[in-house]
Every structure is written in structure tokens, then in C-alpha cells.
PDB file of C-alpha atoms in Angstrom:
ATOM      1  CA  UNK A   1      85.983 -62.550 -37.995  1.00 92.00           C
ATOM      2  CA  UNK A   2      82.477 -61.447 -37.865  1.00 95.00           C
ATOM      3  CA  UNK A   3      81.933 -57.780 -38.229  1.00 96.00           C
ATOM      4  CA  UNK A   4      80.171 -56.917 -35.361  1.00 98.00           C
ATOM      5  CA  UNK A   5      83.372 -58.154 -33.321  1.00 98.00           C
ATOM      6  CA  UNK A   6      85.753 -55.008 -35.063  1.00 98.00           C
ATOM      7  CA  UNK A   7      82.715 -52.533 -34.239  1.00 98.00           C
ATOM      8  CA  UNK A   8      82.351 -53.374 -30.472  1.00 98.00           C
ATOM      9  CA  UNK A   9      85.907 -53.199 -29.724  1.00 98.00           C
ATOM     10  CA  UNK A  10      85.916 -49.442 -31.163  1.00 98.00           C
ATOM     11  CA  UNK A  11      82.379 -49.364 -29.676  1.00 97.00           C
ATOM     12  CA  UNK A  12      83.743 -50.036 -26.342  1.00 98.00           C
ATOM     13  CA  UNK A  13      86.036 -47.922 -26.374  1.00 97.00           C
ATOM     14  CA  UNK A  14      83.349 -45.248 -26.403  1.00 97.00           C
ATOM     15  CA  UNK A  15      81.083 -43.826 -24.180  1.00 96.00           C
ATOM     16  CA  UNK A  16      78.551 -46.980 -23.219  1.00 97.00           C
ATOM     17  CA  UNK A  17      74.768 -47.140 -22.638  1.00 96.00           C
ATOM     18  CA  UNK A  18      75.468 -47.816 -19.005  1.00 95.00           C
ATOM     19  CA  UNK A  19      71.908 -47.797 -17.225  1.00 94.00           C
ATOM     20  CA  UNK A  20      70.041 -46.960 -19.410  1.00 95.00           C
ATOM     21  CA  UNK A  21      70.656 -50.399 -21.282  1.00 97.00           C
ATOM     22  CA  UNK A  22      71.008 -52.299 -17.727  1.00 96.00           C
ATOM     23  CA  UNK A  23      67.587 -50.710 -16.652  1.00 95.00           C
ATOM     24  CA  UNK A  24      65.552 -52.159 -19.572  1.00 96.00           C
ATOM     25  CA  UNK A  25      65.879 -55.966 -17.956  1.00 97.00           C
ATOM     26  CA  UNK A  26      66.440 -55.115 -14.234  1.00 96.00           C
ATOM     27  CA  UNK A  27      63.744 -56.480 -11.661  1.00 95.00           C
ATOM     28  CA  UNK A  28      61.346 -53.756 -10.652  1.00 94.00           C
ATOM     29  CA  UNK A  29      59.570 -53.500  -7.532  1.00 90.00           C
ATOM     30  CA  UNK A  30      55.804 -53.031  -7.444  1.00 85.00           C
ATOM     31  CA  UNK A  31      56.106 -49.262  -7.912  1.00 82.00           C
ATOM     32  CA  UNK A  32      58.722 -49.401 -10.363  1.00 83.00           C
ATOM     33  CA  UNK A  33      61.423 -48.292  -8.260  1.00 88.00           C
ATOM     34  CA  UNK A  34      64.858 -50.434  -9.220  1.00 87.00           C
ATOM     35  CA  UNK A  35      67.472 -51.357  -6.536  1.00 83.00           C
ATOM     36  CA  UNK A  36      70.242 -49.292  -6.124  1.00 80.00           C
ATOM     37  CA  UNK A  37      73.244 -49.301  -8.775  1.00 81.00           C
ATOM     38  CA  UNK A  38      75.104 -47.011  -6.533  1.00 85.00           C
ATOM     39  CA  UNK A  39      77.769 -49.689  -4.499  1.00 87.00           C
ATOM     40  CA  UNK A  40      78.488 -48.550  -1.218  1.00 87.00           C
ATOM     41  CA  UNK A  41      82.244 -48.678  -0.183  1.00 87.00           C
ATOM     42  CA  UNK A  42      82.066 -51.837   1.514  1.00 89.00           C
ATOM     43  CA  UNK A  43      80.742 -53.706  -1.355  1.00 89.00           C
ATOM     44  CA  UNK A  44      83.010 -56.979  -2.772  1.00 93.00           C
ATOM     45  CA  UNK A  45      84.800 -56.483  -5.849  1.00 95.00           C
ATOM     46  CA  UNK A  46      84.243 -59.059  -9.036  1.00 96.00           C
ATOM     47  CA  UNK A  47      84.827 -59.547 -12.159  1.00 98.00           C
ATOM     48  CA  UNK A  48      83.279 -61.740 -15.314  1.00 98.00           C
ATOM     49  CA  UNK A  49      84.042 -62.373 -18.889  1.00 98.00           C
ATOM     50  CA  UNK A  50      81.484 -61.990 -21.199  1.00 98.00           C
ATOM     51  CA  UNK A  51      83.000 -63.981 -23.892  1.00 98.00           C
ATOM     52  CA  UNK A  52      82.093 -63.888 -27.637  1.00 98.00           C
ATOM     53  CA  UNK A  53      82.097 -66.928 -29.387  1.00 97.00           C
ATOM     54  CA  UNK A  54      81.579 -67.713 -33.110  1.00 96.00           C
ATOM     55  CA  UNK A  55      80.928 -70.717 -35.303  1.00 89.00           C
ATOM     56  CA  UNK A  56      79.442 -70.486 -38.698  1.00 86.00           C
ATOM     57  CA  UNK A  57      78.662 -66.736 -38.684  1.00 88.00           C
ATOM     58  CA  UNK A  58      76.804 -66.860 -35.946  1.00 95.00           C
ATOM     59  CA  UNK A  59      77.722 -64.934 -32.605  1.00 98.00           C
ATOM     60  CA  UNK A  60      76.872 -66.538 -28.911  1.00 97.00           C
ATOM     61  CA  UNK A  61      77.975 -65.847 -25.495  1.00 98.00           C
ATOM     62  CA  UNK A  62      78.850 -68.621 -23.424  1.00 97.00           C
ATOM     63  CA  UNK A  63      77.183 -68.653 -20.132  1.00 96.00           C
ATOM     64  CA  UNK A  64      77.296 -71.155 -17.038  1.00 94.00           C
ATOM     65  CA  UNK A  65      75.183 -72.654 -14.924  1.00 90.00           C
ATOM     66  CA  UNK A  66      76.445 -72.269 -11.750  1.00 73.00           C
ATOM     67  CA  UNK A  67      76.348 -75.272  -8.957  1.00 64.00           C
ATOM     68  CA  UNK A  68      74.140 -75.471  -5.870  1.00 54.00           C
ATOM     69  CA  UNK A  69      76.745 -75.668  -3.765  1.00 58.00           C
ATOM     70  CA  UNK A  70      77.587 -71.862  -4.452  1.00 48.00           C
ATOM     71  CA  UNK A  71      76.113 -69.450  -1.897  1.00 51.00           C
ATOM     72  CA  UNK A  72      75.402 -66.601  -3.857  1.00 53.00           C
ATOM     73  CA  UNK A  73      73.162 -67.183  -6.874  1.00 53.00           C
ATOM     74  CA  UNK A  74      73.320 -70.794  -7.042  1.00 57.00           C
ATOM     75  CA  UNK A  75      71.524 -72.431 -10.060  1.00 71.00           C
ATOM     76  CA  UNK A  76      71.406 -69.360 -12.002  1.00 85.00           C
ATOM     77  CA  UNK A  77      72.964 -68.454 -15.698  1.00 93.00           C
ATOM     78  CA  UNK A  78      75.945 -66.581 -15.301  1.00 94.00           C
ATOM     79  CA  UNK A  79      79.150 -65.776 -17.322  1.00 97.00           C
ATOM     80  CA  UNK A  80      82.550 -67.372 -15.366  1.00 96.00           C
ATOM     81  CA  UNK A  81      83.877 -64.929 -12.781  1.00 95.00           C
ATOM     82  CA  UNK A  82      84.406 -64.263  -9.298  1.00 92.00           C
ATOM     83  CA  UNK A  83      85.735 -62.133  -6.748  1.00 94.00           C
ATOM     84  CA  UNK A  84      88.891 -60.289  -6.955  1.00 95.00           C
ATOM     85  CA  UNK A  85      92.079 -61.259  -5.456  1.00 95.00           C
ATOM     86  CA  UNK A  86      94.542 -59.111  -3.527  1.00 93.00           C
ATOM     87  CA  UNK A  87      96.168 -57.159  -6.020  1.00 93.00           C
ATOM     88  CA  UNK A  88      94.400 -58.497  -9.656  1.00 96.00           C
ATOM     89  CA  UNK A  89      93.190 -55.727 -11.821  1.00 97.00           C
ATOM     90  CA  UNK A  90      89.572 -56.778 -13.167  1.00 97.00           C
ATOM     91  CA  UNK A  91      90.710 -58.501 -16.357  1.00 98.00           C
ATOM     92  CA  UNK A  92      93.326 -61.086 -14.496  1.00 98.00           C
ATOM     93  CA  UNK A  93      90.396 -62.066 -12.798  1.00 98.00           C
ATOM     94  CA  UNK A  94      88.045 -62.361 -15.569  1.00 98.00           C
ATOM     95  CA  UNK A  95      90.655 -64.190 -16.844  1.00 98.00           C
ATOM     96  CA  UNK A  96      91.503 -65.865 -14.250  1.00 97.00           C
ATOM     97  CA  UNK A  97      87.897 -67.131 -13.240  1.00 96.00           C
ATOM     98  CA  UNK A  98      87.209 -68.223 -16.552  1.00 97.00           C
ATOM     99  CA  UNK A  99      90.104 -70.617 -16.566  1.00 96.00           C
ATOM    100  CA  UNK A 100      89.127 -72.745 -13.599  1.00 95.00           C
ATOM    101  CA  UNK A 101      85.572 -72.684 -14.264  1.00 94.00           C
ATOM    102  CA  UNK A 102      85.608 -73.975 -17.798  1.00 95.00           C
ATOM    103  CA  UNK A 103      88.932 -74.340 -18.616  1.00 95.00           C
ATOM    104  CA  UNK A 104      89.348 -71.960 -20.818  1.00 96.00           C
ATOM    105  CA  UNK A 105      93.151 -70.209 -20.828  1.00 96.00           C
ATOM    106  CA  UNK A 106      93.542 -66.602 -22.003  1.00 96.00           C
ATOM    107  CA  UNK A 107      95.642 -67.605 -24.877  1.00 94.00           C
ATOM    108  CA  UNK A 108      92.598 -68.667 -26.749  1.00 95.00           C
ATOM    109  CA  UNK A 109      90.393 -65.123 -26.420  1.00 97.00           C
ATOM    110  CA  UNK A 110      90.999 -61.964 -27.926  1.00 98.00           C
ATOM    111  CA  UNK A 111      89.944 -59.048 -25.261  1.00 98.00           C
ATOM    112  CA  UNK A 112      87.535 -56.432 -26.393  1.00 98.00           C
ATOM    113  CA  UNK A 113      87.579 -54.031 -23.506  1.00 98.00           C
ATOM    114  CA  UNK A 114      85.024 -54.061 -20.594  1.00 98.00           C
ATOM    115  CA  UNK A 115      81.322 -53.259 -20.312  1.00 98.00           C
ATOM    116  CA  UNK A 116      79.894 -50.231 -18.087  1.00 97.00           C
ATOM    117  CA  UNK A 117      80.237 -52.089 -14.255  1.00 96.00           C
ATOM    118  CA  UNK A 118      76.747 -52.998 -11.750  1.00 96.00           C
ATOM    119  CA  UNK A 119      76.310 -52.969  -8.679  1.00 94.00           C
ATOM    120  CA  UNK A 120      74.251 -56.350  -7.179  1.00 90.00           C
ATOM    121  CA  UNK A 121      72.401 -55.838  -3.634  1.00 87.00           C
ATOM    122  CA  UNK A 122      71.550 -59.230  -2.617  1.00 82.00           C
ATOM    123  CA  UNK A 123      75.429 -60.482  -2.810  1.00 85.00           C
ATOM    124  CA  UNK A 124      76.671 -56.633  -2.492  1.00 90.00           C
ATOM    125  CA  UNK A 125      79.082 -56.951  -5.188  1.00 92.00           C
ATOM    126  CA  UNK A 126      80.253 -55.098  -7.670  1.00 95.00           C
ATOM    127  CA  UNK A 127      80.730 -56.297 -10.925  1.00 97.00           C
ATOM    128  CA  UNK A 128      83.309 -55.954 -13.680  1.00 98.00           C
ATOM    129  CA  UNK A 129      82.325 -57.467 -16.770  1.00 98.00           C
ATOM    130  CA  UNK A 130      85.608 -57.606 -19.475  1.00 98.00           C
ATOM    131  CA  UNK A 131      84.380 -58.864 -22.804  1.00 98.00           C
ATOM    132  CA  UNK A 132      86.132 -61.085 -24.974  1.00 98.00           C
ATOM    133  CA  UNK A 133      86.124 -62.919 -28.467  1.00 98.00           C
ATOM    134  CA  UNK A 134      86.723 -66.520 -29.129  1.00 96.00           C
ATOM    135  CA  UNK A 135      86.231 -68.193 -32.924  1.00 93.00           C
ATOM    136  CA  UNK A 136      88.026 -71.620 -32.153  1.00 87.00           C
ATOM    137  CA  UNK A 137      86.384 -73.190 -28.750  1.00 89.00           C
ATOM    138  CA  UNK A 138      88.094 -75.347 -26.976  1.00 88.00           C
ATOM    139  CA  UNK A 139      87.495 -77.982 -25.440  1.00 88.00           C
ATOM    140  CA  UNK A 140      85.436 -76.937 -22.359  1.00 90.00           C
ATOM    141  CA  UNK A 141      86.558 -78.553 -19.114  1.00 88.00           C
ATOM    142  CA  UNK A 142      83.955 -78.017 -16.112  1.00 83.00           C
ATOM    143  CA  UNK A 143      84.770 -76.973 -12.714  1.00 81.00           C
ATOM    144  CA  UNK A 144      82.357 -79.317 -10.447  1.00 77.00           C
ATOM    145  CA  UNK A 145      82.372 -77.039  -7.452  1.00 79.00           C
ATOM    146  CA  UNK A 146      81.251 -74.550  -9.540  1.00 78.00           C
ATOM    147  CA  UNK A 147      79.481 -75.162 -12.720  1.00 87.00           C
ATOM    148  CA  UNK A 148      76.766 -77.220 -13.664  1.00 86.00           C
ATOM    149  CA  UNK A 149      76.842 -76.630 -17.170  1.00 90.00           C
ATOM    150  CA  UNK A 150      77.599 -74.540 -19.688  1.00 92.00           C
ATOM    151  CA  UNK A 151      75.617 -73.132 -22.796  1.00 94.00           C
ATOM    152  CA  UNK A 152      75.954 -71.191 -25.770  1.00 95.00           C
ATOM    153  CA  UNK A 153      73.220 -68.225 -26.453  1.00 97.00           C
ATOM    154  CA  UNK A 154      72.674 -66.735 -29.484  1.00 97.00           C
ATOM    155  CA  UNK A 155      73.012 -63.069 -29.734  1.00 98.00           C
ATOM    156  CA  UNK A 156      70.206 -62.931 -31.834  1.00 97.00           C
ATOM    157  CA  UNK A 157      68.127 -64.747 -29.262  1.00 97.00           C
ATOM    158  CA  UNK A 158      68.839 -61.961 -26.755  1.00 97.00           C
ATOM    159  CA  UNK A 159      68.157 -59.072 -28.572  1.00 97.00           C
ATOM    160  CA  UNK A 160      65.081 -56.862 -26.073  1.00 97.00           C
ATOM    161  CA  UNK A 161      62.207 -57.981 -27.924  1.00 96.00           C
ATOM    162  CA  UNK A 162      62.599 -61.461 -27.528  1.00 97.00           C
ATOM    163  CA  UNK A 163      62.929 -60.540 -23.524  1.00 97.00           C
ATOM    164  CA  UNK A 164      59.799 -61.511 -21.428  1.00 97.00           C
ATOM    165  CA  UNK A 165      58.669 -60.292 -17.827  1.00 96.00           C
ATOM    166  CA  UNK A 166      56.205 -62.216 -15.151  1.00 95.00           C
ATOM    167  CA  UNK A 167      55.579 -61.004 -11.985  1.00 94.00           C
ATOM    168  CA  UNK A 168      57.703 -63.180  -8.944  1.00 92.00           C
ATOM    169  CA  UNK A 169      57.580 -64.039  -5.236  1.00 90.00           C
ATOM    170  CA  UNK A 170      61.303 -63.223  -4.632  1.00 82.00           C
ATOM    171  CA  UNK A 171      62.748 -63.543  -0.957  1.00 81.00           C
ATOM    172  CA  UNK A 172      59.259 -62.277   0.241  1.00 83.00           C
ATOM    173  CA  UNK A 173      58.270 -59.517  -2.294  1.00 85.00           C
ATOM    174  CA  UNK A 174      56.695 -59.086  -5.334  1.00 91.00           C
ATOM    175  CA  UNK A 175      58.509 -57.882  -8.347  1.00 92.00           C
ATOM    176  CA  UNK A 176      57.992 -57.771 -12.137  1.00 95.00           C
ATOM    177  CA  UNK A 177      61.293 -59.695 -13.424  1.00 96.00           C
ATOM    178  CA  UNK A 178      62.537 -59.605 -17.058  1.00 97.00           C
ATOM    179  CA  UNK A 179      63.964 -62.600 -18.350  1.00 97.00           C
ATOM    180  CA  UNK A 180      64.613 -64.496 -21.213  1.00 97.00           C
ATOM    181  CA  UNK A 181      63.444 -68.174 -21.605  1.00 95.00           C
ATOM    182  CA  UNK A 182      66.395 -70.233 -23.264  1.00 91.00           C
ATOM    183  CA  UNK A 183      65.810 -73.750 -24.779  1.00 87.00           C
ATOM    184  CA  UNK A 184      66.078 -74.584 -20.822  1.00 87.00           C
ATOM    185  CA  UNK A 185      63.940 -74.707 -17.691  1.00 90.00           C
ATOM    186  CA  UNK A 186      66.030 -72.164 -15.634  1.00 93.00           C
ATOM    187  CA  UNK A 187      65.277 -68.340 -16.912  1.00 95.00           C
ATOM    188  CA  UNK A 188      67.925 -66.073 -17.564  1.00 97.00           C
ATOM    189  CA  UNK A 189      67.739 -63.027 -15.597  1.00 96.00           C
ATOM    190  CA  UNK A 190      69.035 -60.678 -12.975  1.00 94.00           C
ATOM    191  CA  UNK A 191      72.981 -59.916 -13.170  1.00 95.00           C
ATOM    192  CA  UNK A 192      73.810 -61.470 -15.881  1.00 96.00           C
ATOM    193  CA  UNK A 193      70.880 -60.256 -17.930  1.00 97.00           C
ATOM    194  CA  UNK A 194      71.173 -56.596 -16.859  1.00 97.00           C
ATOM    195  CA  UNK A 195      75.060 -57.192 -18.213  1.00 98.00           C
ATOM    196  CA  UNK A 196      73.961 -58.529 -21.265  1.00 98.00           C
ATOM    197  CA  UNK A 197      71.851 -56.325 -21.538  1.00 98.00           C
ATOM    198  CA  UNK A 198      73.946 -53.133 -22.584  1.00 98.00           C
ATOM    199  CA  UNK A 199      76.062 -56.049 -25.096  1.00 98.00           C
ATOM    200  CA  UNK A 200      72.489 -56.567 -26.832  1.00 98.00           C
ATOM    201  CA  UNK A 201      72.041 -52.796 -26.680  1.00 98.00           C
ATOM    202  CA  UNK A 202      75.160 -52.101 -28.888  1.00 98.00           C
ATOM    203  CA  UNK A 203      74.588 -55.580 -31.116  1.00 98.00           C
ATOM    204  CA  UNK A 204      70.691 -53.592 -31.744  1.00 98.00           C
ATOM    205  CA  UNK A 205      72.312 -50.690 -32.587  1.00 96.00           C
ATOM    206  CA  UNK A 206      75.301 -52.755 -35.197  1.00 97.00           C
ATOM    207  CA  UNK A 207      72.531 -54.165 -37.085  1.00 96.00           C
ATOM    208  CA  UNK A 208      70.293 -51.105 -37.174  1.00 94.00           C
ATOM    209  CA  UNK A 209      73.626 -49.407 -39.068  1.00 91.00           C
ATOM    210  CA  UNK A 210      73.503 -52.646 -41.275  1.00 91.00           C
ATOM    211  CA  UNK A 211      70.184 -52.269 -42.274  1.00 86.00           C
ATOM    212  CA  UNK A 212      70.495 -48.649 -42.630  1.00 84.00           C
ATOM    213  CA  UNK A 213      73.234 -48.764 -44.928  1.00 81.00           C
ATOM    214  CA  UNK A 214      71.549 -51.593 -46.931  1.00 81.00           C
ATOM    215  CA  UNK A 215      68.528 -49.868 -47.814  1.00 76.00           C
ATOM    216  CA  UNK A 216      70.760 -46.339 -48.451  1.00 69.00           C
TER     217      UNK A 216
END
């Protein structure tokens, strides 16, 4: 097991970064003002599983492209999830989720607890993500309905300063958007960047101790 995976799961158990990590790659409007991460009480309940996955030493999170048929987000990155049945707690429906997306059955992660939860305006839901550590991938078996494709993303390859921003038309107003450009014509960015966002955070701040203790 890779030794970052030991350290997050005690990490996570901790206080988090919460929004101060989400903030660094959430869409800003022309004054800098953020939408809200307050949900209001009639917000819709998700969850996702940002799950860990390891070959060779090296640590990547799977992510999915979700189908245009979807009506929220469609033909974005985005870990598997979805809303929250009657009476689930937020890991079944990581869980769940991630099994009829991809196939995936819990049997084959290892969960490490869950990341600090956001708030999205445009599909007013609230998001759970649980994260979760995989070193033998299985066979990945696509939902059509709702995945396009799926892709693995180095951790190293997300870390902030390989993070990007351009100014974008979005639904009629202007706002400076961080992303990250993957070996891939669609960006990664909104959700599912702010999430990963506050992983990356604590990964930063694993291999700052590594490098501190290598040069001690």
C-alpha cells in the first residue's frame, strides 16, 4: 500500500481544509465573489466516491465522463455518484452509485472516510464525497445511460500548480474558471475539481512532510 493511503485515512479523520482548499479552484465571478457554499434546506442530497486507485506506485483517482443524456452536468468529469435514496446514509450511496455506473462492487475498495461536503447552485445539491482506496481494478463495466467513459488521473497531475484558469461565457456571465487540462479535450472543473481539490490539498501537504523529513 502506498503511504500516502495510511496518512489520509488518519488525515481524514481530522479536522479538513474545507473551503479554504475548495475555494482555490472554484469559478469566480467578475468581482471575485464565489457562489454560495451555504445549501439551503431544500437542496437535493448526493453522494460520490472519490476512489483511490494504485498501480505501480503511482496514485490516480478514477473519474467519469458522464453521458449527454444526463440533465445535470452532462459531458463533464465527475467521480460516480448520485442522489440519495430514502433512507441510505451517504456511503451506501457512494457505494451504491459507483456500482451501477462502472461496475465496481464495494467488496473491492477499502473506505477512507469522507471529504468536507459542497454545496452546487446550478443543480442545488449537496454533495457528499466518501473516499476510497482500490490497488487491484477490476474490470470496469460502463453504465450507458450514464457514463461515457472513464479515466484515471494522476494525483500528481492535480496537484494546484499544475491548475490553469481562462475566463468563460457560462449560462450568460462571465467568470474566471479554474481547471485542469487532462490528456483530453473536455476540462476538468467545477464540482468535481473543487472536491478534488481539498484531496490535492492534503496529498501537497503528505509530500511536503516527505520532503521535510528527507532533507532533516
Amino acid at each position: 500500500m502506498h503511504p500516502f493511503i495510511p496518512y489520509l485515512q488518519q488525515r481524514l479523520g481530522q479536522s479538513l481544509p474545507g473551503p479554504t482548499a475548495q475555494r482555490l479552484m472554484a469559478p469566480r465571478f467578475a468581482g471575485g465573489e464565489l457562489r454560495s457554499f451555504v445549501a439551503p434546506d431544500h437542496a437535493r442530497r448526493s453522494a460520490v466516491l472519490a476512489l483511490i486507485c494504485e498501480k505501480e506506485s503511482t496514485l490516480s483517482l478514477l473519474l467519469t465522463l458522464r453521458s449527454e443524456r444526463l440533465a445535470s452536468h452532462k459531458g463533464q468529469f465527475s467521480f460516480p455518484g448520485g442522489r440519495m435514496e430514502e433512507g441510505e446514509s451517504t456511503l451506501q450511496t457512494a457505494l451504491r452509485e459507483t456500482e451501477e455506473e462502472v461496475g465496481i462492487t464495494p467488496d473491492h475498495v477499502q473506505v477512507l472516510g469522507a471529504l468536507s461536503e459542497l454545496y452546487t447552485p446550478p443543480s442545488n445539491s449537496q454533495i457528499f464525497p466518501i473516499v476510497a482506496y482500490c490497488n487491484d481494478l477490476p474490470t470496469l463495466q460502463h453504465s450507458p445511460h450514464e457514463v461515457q467513459e472513464t479515466r484515471l488521473v494522476a494525483l500528481d497531475d492535480l496537484l494546484h500548480r499544475h491548475a490553469v484558469e481562462e475566463e468563460w461565457d457560462y449560462r450568460g456571465t462571465i467568470m474566471t474558471v479554474p481547471f485542469w487540462r487532462l490528456d483530453h479535450p473536455t476540462p476538468l472543473w467545477g464540482a468535481t475539481a473543487i472536491i478534488i481539490s481539498e484531496l490535492v490539498a492534503m496529498y501537497q501537504d503528505w509530500l511536503d512532510t516527505q520532503q521535510t523529513r528527507a532533507h532533516s
